[in-house]
PDB file of C-alpha atoms in Angstrom:
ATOM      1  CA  UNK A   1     -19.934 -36.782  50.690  1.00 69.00           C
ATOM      2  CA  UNK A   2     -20.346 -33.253  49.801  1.00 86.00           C
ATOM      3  CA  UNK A   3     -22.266 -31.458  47.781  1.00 87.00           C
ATOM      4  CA  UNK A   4     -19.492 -30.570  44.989  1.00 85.00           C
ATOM      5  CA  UNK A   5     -18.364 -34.088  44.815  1.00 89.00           C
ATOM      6  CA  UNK A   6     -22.190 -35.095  44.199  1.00 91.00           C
ATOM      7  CA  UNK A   7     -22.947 -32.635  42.054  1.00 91.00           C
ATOM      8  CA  UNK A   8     -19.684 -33.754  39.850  1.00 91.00           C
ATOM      9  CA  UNK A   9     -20.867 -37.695  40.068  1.00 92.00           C
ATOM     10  CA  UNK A  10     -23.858 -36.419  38.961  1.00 93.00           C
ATOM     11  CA  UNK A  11     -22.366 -34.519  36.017  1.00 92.00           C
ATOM     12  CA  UNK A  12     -20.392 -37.419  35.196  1.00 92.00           C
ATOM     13  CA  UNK A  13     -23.451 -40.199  35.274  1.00 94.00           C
ATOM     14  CA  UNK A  14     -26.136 -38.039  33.817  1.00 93.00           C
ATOM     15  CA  UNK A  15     -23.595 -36.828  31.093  1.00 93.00           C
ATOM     16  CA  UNK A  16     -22.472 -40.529  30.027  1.00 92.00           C
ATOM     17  CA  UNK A  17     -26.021 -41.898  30.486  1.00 93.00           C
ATOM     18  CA  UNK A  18     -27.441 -39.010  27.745  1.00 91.00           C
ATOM     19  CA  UNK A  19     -24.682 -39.465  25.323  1.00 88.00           C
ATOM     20  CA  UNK A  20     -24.874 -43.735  25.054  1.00 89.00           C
ATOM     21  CA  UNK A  21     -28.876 -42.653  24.408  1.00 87.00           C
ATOM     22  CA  UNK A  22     -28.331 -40.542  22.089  1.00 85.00           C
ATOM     23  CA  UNK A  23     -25.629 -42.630  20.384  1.00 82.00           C
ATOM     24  CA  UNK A  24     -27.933 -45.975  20.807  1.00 82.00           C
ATOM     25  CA  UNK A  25     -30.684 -44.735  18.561  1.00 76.00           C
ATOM     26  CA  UNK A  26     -31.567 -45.368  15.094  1.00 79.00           C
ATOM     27  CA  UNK A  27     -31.358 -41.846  13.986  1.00 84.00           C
ATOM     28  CA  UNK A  28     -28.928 -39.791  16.428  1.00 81.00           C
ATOM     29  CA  UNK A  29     -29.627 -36.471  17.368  1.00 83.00           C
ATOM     30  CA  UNK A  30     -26.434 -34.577  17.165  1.00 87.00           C
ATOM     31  CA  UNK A  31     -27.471 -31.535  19.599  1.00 90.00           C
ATOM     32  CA  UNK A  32     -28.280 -34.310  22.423  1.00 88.00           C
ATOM     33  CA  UNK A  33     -25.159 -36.105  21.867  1.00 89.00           C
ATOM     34  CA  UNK A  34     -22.974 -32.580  22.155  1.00 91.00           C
ATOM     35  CA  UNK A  35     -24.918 -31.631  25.639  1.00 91.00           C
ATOM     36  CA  UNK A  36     -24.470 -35.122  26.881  1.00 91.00           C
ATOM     37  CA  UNK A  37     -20.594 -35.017  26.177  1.00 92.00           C
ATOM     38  CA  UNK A  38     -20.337 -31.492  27.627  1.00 93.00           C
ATOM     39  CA  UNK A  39     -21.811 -32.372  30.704  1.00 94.00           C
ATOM     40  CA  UNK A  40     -19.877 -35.544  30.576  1.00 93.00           C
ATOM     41  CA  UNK A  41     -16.710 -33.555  30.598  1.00 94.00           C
ATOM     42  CA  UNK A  42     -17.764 -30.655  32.710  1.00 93.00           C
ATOM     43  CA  UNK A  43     -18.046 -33.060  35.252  1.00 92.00           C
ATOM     44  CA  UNK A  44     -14.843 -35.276  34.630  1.00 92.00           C
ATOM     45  CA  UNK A  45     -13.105 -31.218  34.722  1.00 93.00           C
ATOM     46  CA  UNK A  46     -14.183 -30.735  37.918  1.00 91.00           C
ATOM     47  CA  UNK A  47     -13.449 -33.636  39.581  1.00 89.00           C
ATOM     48  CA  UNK A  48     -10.023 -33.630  38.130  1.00 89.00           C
ATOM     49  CA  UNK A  49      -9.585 -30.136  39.535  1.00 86.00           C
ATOM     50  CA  UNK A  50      -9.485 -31.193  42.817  1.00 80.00           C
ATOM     51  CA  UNK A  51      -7.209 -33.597  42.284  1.00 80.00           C
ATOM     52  CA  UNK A  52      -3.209 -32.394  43.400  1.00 79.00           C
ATOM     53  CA  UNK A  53      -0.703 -32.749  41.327  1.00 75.00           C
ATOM     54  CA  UNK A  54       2.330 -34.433  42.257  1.00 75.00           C
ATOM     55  CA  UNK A  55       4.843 -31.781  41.047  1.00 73.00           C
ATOM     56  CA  UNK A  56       3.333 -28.947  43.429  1.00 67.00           C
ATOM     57  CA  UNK A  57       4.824 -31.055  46.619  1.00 65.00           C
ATOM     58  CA  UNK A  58       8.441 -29.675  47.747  1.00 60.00           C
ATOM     59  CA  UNK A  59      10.520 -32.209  48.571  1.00 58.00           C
ATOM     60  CA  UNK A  60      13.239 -31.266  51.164  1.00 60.00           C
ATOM     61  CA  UNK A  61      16.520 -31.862  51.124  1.00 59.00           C
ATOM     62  CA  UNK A  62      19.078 -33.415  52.449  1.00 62.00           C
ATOM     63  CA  UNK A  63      21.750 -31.447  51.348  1.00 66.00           C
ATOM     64  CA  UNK A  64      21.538 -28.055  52.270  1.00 64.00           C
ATOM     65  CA  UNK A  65      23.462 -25.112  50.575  1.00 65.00           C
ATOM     66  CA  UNK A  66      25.818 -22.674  52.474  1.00 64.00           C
ATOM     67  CA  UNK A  67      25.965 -19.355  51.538  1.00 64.00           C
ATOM     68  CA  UNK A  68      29.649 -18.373  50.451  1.00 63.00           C
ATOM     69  CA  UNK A  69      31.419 -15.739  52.398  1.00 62.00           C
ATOM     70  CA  UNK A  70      32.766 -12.674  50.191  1.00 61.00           C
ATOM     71  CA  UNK A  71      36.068 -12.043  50.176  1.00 59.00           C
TER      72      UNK A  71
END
């Protein structure tokens, strides 16, 4: 595992595991909630970054086009 991928899993687990605290207490602090969301989604950002798409693959084929002689 590299180091990007770990440093995204950590993102992701540090980020969830600071926002569920800070929504679990009795009175929630707001600014704790916000950082643990950010980093929550900082590190869901970068993972799906990485991540191709399946439109950038180019398909080939099977027909292929002839280029028409002038006249």
């Amino acid at each position: 595992m590299n180091i990007s991928r770990l440093l995204n899993l950590i993102c992701i687990v540090v980020g969830g595991s600071i926002a569920i605290y800070a929504q679990a207490q009795e009175q929630q602090n707001t600014y704790i909630l916000i950082g643990g969301i950010v980093l929550l989604v900082f590190g869901i950002y970068r993972t799906s970054r990485n991540i191709p798409s399946k439109f950038d693959k180019e398909e080939e084929s099977f027909i292929k086009t002839e280029k028409e002689d002038e006249i």
